[in-house]
PDB file of C-alpha atoms in Angstrom:
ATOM      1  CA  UNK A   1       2.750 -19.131  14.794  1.00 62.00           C
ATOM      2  CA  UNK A   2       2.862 -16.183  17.488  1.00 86.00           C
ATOM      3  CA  UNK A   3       1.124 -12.879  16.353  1.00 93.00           C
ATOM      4  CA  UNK A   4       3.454 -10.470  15.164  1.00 97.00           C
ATOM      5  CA  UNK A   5       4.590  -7.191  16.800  1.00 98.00           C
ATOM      6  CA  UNK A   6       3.154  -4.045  16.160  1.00 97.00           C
ATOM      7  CA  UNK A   7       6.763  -3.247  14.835  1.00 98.00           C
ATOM      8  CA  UNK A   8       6.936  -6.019  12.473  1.00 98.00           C
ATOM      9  CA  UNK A   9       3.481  -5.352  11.551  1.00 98.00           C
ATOM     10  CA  UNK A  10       4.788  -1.346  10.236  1.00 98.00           C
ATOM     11  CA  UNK A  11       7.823  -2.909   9.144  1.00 98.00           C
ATOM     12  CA  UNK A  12       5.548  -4.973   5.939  1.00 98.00           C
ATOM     13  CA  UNK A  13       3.385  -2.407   6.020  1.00 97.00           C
ATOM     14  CA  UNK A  14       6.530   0.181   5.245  1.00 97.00           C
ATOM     15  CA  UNK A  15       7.988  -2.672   2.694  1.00 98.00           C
ATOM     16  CA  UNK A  16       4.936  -3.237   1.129  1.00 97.00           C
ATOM     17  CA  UNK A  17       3.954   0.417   0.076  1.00 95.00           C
ATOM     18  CA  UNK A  18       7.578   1.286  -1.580  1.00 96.00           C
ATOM     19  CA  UNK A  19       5.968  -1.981  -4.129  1.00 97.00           C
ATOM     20  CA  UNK A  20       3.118   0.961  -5.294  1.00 93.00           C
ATOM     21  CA  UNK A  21      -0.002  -1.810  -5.781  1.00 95.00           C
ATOM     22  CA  UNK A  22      -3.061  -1.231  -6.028  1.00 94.00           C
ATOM     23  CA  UNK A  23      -5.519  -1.208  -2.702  1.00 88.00           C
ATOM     24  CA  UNK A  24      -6.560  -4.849  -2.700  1.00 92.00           C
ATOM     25  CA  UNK A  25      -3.044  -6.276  -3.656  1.00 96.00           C
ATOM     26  CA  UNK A  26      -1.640  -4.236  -1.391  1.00 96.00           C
ATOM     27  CA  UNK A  27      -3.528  -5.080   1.913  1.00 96.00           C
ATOM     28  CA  UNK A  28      -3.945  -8.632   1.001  1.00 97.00           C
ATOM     29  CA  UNK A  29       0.221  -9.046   0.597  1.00 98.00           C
ATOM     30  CA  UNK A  30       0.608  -7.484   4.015  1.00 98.00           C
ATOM     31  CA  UNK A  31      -2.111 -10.068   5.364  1.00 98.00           C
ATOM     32  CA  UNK A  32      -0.457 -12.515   3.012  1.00 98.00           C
ATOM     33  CA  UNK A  33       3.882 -11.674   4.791  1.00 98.00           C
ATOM     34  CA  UNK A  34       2.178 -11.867   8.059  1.00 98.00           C
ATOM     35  CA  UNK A  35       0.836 -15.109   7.776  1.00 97.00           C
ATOM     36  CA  UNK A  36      -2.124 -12.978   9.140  1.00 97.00           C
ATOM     37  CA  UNK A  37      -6.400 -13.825   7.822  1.00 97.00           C
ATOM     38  CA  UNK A  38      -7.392 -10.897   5.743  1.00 96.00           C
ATOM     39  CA  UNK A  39      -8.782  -7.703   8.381  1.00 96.00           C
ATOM     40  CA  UNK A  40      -6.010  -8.756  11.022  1.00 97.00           C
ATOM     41  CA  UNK A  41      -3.870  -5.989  10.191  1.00 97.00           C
ATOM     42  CA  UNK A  42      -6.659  -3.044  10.722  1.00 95.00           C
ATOM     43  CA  UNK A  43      -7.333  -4.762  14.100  1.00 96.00           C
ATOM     44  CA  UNK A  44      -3.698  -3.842  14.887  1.00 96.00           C
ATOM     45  CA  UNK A  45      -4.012   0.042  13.271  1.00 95.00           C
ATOM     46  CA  UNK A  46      -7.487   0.466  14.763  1.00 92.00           C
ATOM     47  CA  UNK A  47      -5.659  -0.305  18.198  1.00 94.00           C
ATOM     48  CA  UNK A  48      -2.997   2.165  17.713  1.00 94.00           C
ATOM     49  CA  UNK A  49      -3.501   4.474  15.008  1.00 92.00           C
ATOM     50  CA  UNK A  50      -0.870   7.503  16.356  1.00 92.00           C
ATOM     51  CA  UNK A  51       1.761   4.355  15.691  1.00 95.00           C
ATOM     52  CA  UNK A  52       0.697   3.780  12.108  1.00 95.00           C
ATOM     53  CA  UNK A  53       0.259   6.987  11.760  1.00 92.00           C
ATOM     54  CA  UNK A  54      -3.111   6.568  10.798  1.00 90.00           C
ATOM     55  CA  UNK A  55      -5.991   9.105  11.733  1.00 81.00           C
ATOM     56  CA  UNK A  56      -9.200   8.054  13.592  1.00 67.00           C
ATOM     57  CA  UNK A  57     -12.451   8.886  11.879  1.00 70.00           C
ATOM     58  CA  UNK A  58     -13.950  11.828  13.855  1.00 75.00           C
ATOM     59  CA  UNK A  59     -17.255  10.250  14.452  1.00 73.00           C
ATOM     60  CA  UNK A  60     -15.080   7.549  16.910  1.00 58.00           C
TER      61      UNK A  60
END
């Protein structure tokens, strides 16, 4: 399976929060539609944060 794009990655990410679940469930579904291991997902965000409109902790 080829690694998904950082569009289809938002995309689940996007689909997956309108579902409201808790922390774990939430992540591990994401991991789960992506056919992704578990902690492939923050590899993508920590690579682009501004895109997933995340914020960098300020000690980085």
């Amino acid at each position: 399976m080829s690694r998904p794009s950082k569009e289809r990655v938002r995309e689940v990410i996007q689909e997956v929060d309108a579902l409201d679940l808790p922390d774990g469930a939430h992540w591990a579904l994401i991991h789960e539609k992506l056919g992704l291991s578990y902690g492939e997902v923050f590899d993508y965000i920590a690579e682009d944060p501004a895109f997933f409109g995340a914020t960098p902790h300020p000690e980085h």
